[in-house]
Structure formats: structure tokens, C-alpha cells
mmCIF file of N, CA and C in Angstrom:
data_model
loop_
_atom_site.group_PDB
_atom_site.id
_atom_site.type_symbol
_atom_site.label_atom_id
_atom_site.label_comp_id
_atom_site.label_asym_id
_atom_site.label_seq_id
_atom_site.Cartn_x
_atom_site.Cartn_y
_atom_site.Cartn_z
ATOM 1 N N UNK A 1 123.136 91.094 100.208
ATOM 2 C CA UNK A 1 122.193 92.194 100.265
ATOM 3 C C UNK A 1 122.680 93.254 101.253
ATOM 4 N N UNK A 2 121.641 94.392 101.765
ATOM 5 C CA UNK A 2 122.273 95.254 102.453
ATOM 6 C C UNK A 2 121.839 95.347 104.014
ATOM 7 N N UNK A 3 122.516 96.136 104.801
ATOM 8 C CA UNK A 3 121.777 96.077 105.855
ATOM 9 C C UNK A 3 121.209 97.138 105.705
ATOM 10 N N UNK A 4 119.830 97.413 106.669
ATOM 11 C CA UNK A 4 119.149 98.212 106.670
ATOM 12 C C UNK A 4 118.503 98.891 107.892
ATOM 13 N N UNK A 5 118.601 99.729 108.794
ATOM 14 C CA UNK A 5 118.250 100.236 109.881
ATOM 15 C C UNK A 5 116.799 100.597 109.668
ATOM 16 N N UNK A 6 115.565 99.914 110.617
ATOM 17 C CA UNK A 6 114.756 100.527 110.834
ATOM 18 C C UNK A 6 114.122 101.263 112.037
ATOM 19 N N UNK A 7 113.559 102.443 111.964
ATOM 20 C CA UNK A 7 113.587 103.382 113.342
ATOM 21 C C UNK A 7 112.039 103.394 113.348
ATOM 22 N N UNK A 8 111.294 102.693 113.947
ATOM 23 C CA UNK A 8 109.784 102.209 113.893
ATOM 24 C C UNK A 8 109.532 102.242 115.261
ATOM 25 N N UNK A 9 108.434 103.367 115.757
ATOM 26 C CA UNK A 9 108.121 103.035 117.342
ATOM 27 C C UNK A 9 106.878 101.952 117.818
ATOM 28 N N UNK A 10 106.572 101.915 116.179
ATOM 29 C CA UNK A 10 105.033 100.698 116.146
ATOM 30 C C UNK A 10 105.491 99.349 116.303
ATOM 31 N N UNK A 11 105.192 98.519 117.036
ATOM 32 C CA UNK A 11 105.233 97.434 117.348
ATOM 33 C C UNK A 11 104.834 96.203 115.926
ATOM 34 N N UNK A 12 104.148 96.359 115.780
ATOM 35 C CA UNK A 12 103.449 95.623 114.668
ATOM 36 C C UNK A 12 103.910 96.127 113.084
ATOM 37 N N UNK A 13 104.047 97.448 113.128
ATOM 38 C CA UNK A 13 104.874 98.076 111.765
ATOM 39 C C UNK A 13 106.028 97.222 111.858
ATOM 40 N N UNK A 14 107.107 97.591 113.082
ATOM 41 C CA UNK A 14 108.318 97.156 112.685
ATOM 42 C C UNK A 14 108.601 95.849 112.782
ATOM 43 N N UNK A 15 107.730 94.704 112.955
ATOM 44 C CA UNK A 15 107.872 93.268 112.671
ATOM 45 C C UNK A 15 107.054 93.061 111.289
ATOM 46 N N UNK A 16 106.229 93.566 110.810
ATOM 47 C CA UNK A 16 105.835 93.379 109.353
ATOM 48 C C UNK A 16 107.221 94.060 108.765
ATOM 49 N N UNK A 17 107.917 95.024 108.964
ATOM 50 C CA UNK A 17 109.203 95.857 107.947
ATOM 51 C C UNK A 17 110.176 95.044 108.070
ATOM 52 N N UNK A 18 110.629 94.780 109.107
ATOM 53 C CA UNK A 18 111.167 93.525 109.004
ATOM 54 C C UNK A 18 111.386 92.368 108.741
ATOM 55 N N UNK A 19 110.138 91.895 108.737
ATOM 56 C CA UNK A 19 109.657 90.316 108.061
ATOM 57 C C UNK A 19 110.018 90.638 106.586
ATOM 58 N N UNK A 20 109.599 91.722 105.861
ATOM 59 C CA UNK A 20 109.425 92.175 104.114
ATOM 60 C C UNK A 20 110.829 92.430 104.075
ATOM 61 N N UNK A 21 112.076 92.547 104.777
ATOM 62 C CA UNK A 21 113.263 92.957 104.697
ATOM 63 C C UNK A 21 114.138 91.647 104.582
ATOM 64 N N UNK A 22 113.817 91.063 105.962
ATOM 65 C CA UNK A 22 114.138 89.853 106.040
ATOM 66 C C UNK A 22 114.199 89.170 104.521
ATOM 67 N N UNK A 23 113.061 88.824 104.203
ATOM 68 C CA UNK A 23 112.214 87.956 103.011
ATOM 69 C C UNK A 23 112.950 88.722 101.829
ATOM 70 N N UNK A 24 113.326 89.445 101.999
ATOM 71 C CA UNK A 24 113.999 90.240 100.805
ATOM 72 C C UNK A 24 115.770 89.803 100.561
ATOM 73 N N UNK A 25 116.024 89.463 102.121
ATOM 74 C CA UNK A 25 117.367 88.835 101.772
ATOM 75 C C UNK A 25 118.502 90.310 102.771
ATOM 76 N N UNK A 26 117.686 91.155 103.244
ATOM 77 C CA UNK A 26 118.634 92.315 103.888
ATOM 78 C C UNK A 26 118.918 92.043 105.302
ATOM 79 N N UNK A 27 119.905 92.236 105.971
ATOM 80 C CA UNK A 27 120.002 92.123 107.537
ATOM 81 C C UNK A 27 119.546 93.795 107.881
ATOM 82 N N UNK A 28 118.637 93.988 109.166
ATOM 83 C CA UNK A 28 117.833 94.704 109.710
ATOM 84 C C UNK A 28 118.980 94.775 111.198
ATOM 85 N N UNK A 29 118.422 96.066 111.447
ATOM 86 C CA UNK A 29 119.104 96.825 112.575
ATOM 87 C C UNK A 29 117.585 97.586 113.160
ATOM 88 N N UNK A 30 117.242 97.578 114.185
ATOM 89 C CA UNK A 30 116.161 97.981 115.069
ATOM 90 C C UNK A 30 116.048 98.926 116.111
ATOM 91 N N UNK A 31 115.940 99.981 115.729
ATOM 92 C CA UNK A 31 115.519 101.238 117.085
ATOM 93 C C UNK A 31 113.929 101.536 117.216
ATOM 94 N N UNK A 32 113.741 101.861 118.022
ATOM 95 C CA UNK A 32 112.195 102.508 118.434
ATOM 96 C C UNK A 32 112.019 103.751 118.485
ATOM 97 N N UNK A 33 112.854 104.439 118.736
ATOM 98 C CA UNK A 33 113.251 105.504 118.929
ATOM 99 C C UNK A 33 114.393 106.475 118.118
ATOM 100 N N UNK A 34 114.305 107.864 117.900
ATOM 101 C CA UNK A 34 115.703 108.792 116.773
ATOM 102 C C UNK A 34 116.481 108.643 117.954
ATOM 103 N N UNK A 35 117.031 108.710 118.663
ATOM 104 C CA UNK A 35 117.876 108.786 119.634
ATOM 105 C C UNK A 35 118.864 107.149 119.268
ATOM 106 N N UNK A 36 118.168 106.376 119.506
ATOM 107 C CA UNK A 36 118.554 105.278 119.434
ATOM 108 C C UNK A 36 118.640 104.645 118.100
ATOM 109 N N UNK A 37 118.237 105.084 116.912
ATOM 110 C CA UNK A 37 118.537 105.501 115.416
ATOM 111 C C UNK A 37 119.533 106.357 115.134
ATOM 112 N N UNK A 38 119.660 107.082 115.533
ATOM 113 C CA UNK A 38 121.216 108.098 115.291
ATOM 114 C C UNK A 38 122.368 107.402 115.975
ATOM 115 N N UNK A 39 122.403 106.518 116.874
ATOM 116 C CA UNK A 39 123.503 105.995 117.675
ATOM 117 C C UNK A 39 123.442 105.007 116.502
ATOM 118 N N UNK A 40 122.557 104.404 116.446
ATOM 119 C CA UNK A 40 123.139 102.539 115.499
ATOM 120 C C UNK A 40 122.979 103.130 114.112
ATOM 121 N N UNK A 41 122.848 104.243 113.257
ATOM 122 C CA UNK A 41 123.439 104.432 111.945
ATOM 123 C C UNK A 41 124.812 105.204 112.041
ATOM 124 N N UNK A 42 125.447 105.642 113.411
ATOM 125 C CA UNK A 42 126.653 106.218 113.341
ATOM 126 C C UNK A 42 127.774 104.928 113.460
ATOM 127 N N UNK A 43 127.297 104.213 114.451
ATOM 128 C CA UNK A 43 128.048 103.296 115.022
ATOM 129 C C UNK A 43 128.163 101.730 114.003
ATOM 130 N N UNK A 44 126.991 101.398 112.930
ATOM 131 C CA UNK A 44 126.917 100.347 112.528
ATOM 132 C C UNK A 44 126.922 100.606 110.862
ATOM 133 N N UNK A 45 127.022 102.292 110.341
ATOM 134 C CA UNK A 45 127.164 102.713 108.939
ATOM 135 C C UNK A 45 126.194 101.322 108.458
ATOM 136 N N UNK A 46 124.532 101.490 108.635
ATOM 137 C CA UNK A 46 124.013 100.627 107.457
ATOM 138 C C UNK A 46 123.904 101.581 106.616
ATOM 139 N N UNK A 47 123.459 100.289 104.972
ATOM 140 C CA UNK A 47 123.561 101.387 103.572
ATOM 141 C C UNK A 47 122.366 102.208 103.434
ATOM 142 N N UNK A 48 121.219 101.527 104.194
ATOM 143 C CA UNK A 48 119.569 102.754 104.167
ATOM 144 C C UNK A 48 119.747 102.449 105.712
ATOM 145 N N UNK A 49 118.633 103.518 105.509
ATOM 146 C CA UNK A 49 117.700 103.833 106.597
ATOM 147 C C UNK A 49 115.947 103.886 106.026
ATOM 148 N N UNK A 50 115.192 103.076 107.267
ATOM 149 C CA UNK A 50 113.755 103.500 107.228
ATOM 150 C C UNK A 50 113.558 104.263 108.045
ATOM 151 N N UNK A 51 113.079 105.188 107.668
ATOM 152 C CA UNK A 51 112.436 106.427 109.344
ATOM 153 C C UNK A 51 111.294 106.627 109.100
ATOM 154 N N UNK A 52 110.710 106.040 110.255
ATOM 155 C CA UNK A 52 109.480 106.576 110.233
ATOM 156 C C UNK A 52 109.016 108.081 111.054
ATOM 157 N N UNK A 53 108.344 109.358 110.772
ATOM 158 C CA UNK A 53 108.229 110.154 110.632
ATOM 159 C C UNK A 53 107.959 110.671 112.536
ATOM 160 N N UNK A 54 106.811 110.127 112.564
ATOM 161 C CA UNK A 54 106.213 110.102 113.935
ATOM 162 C C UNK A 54 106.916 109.452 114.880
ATOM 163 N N UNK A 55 107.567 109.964 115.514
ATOM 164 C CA UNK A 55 108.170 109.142 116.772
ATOM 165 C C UNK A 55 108.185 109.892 118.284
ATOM 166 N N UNK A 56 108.290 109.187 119.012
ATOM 167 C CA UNK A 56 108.147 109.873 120.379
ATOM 168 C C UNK A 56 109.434 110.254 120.778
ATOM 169 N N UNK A 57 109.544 111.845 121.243
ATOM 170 C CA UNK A 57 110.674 112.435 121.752
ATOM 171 C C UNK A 57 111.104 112.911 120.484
ATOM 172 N N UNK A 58 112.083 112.890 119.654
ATOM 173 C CA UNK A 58 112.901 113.783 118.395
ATOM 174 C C UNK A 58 112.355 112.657 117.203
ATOM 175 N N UNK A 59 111.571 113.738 116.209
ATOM 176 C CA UNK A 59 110.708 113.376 115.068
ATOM 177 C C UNK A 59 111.357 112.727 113.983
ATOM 178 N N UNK A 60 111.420 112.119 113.231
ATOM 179 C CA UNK A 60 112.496 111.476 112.024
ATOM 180 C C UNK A 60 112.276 112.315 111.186
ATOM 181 N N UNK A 61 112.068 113.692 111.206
ATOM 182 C CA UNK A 61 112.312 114.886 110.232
ATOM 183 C C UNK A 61 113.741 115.326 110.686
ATOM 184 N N UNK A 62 113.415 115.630 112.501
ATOM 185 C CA UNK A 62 114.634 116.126 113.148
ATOM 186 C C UNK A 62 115.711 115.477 113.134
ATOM 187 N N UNK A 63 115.383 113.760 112.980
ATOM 188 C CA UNK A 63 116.429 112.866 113.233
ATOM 189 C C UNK A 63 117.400 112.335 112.053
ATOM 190 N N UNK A 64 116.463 112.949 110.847
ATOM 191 C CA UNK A 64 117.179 113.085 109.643
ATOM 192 C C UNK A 64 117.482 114.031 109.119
ATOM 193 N N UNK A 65 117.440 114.913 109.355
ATOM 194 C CA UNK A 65 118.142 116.695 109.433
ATOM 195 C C UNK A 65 119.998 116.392 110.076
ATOM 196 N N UNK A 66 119.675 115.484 111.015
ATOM 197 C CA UNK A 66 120.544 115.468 111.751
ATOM 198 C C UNK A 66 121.928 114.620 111.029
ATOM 199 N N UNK A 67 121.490 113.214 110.977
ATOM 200 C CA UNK A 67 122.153 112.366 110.105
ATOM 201 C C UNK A 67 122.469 112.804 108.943
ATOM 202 N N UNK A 68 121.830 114.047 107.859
ATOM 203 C CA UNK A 68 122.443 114.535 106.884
ATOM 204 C C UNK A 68 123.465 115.207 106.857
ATOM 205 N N UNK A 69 123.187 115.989 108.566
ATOM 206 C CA UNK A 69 124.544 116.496 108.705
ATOM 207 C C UNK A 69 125.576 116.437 109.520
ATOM 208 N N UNK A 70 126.131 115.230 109.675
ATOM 209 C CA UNK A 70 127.031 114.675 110.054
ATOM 210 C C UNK A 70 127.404 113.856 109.014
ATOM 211 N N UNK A 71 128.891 114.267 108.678
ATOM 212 C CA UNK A 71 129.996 113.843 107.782
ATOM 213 C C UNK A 71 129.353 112.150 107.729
ATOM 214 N N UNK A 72 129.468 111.315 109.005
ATOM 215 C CA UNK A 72 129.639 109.772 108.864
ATOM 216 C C UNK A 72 128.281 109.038 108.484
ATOM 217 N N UNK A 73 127.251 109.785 108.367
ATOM 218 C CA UNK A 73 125.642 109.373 107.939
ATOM 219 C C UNK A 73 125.481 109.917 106.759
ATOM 220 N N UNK A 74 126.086 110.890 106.352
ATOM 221 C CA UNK A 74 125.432 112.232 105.554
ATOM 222 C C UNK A 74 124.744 111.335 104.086
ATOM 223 N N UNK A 75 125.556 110.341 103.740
ATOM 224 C CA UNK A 75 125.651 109.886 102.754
ATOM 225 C C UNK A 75 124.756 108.864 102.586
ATOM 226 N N UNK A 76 124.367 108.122 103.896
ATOM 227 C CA UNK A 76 123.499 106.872 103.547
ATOM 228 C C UNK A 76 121.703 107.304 103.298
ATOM 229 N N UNK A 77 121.580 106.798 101.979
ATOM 230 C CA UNK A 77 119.827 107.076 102.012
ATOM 231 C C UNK A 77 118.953 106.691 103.098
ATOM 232 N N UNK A 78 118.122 107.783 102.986
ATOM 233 C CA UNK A 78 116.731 107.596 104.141
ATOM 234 C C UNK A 78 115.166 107.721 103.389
ATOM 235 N N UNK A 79 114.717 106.534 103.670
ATOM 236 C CA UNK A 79 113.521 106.575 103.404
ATOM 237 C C UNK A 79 112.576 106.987 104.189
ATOM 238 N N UNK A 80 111.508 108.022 104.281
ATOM 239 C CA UNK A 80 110.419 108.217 105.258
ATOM 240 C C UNK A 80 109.378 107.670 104.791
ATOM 241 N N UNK A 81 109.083 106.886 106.419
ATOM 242 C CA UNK A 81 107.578 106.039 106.411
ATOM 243 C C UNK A 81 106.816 106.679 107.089
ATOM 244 N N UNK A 82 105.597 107.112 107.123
ATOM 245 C CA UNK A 82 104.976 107.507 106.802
ATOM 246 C C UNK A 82 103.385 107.477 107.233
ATOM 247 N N UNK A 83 102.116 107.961 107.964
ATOM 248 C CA UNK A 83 100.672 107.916 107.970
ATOM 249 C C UNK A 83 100.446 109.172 107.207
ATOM 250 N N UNK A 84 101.197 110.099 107.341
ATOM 251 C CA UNK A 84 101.121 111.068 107.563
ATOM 252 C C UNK A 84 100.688 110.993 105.413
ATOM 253 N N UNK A 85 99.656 112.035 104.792
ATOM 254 C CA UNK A 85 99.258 111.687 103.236
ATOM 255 C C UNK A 85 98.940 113.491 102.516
ATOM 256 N N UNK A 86 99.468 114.149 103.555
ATOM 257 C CA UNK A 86 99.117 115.457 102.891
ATOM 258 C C UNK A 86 100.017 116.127 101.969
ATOM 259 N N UNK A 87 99.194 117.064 101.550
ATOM 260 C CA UNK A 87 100.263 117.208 99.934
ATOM 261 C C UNK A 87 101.680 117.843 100.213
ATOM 262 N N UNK A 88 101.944 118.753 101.855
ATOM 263 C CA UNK A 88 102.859 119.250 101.673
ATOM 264 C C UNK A 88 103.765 118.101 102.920
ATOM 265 N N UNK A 89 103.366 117.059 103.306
ATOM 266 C CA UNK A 89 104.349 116.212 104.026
ATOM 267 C C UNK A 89 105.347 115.929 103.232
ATOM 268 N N UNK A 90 105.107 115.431 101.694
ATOM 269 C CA UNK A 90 106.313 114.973 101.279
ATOM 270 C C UNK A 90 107.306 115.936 100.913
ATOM 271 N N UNK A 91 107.097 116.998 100.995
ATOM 272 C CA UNK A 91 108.176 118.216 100.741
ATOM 273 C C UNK A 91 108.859 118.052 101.910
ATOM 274 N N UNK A 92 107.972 118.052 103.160
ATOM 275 C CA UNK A 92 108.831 118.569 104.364
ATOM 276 C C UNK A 92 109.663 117.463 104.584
ATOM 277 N N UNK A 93 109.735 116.114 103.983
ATOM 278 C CA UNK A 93 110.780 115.380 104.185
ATOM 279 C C UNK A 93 111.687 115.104 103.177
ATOM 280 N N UNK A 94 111.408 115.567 101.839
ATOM 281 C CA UNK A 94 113.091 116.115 101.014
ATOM 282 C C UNK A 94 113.412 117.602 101.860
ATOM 283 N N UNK A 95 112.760 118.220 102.384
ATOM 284 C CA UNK A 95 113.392 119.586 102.943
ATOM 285 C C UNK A 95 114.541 118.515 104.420
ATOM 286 N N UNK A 96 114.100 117.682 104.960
ATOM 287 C CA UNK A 96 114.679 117.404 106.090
ATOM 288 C C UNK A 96 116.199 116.624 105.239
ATOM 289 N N UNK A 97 115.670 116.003 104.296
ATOM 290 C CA UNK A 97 116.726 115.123 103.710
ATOM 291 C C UNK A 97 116.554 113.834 103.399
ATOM 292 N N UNK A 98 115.497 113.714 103.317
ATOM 293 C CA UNK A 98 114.743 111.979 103.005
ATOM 294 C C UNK A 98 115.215 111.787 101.604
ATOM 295 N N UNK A 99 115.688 110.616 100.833
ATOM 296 C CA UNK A 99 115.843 110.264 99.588
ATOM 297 C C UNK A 99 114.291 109.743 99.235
ATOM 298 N N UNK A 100 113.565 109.013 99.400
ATOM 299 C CA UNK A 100 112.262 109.265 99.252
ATOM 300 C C UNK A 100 111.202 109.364 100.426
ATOM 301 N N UNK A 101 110.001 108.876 99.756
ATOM 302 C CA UNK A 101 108.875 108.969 101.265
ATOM 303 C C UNK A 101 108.135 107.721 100.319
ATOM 304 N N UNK A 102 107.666 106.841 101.847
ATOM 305 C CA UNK A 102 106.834 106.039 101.486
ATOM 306 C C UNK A 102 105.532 106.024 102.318
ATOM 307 N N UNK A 103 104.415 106.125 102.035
ATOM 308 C CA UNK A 103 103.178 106.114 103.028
ATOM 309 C C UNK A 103 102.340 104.806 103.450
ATOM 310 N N UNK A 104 102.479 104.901 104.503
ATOM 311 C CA UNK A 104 101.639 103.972 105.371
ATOM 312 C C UNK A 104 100.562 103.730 105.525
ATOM 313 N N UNK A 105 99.753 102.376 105.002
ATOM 314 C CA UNK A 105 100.886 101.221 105.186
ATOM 315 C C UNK A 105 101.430 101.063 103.987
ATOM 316 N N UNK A 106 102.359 99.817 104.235
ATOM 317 C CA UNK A 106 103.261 99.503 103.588
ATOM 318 C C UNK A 106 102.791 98.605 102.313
ATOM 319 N N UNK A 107 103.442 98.734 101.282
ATOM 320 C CA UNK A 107 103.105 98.261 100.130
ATOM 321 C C UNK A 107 104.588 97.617 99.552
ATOM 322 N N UNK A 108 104.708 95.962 99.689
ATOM 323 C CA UNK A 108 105.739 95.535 99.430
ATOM 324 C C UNK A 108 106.181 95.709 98.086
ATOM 325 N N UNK A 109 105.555 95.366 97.310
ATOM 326 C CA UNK A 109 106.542 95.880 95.917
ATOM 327 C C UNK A 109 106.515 97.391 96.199
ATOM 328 N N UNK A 110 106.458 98.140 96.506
ATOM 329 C CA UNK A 110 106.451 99.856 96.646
ATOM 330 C C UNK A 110 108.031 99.836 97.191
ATOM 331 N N UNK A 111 107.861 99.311 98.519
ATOM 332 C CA UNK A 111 109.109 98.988 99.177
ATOM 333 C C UNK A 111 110.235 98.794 98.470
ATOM 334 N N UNK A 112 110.459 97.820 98.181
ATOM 335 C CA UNK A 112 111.058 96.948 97.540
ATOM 336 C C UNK A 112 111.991 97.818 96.082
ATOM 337 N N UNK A 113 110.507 98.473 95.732
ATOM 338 C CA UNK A 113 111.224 99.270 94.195
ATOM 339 C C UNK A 113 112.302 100.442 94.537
ATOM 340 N N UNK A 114 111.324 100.986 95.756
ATOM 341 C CA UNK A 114 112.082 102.021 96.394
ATOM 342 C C UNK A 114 113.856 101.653 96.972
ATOM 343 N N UNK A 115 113.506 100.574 97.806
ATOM 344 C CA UNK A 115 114.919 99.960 98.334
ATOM 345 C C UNK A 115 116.195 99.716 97.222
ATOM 346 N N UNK A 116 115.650 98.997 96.168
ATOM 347 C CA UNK A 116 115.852 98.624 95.254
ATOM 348 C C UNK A 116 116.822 99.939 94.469
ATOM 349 N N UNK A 117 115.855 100.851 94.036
ATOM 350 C CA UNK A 117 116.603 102.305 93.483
ATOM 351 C C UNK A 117 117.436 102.973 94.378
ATOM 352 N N UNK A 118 117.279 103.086 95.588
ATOM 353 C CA UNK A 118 118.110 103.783 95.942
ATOM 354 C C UNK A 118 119.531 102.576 96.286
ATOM 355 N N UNK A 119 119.660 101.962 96.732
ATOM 356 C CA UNK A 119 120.868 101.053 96.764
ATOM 357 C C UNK A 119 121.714 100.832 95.851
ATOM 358 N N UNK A 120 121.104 100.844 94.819
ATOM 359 C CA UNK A 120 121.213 100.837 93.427
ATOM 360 C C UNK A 120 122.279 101.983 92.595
ATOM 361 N N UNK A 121 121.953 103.524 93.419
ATOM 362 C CA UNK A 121 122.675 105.167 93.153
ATOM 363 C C UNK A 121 123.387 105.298 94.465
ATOM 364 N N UNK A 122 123.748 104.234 95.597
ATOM 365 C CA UNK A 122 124.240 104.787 96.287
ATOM 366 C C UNK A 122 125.777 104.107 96.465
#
């Protein structure tokens, strides 16, 4: 399976995303923080990324703006997770560079289909 970086500042999110990742058969990579998400998808090239949107200090809009553009990330899909349910959020994260958006909470087959397709085209 693949590895998969998740950038979750929620405590309880990112051990349920993990557990559903785990259980899925993927090895997981863990930041709390974009800062510390941009270092371990440069340094460890996993094949996704989860970003979640809201984070403290640089936003996973900014932090995936960023990773799109740099040559050594540019390429790996990013999924945005998500509270956030208004009609123009999900634009603003294909505008940042998200391959999809998923909203919170989490819905394992949702997950899963999503993970699934994009790994799948990449």
C-alpha cells in the first residue's frame, strides 16, 4: 500500500485518520503542524497527503500552494480535510491545489474511495 502523510493539529482527528489508514493497510507519516508537513513530504516523498485546512500558524491552503510549487512535492496528491462546509471552501482548495476535499468528519468509505482514486491516477 502507500504511505500517506497526515498534517492534523486535532488530537483525536489524527488518531481516528490514522487508525482508518492503518486498517486500510497504508504506512502514515504525522505532523501537527504545515511547517512540519512541508519538511516530512519533501524529505520522505509520501504518495498523498491529508491536509487538513485549519491549522495553527501557516493554513493547509498556504501549505499546499506551497508543495504545488516546488518541483519535489508538486506532483504528490493532496487531499483537504476539512469542518469548514461552505459552498465556496471547496473552490478555494482546488484554487490552492488540493486534488480533492473531504469534509469533516470523516466518513470511511468516503475516505477510502477518495484515497483509492487518486493513487490509482497518480
Amino acid at each position: 500500500m502507500a504511505t500517506i502523510l497526515v498534517v492534523e493539529d486535532n488530537a483525536a482527528n489524527m488518531r481516528l485518520t490514522c487508525l482508518l489508514l492503518a486498517n486500510a493497510g497504508h504506512s502514515v507519516l504525522r505532523a501537527t503542524d504545515a511547517e512540519t508537513g512541508l519538511t516530512l513530504a519533501r524529505e520522505c516523498q509520501p504518495e498523498l497527503i491529508l491536509m487538513d485546512i485549519q491549522l495553527p500558524g501557516m493554513d493547509g491552503l498556504t501549505a499546499t500552494l506551497q508543495l504545488k510549487q516546488d518541483a519535489r512535492t508538486a506532483a504528490i496528491p493532496v487531499i483537504a480535510l476539512t469542518a469548514m462546509a461552505m459552498k465556496d471552501d471547496e473552490e478555494k482548495t482546488r484554487l490552492a491545489g488540493c486534488n480533492a476535499y473531504i469534509i469533516k468528519p470523516l466518513r470511511y468509505k468516503e475516505l477510502y474511495r477518495v484515497i483509492d482514486t487518486l493513487l490509482a491516477h497518480s
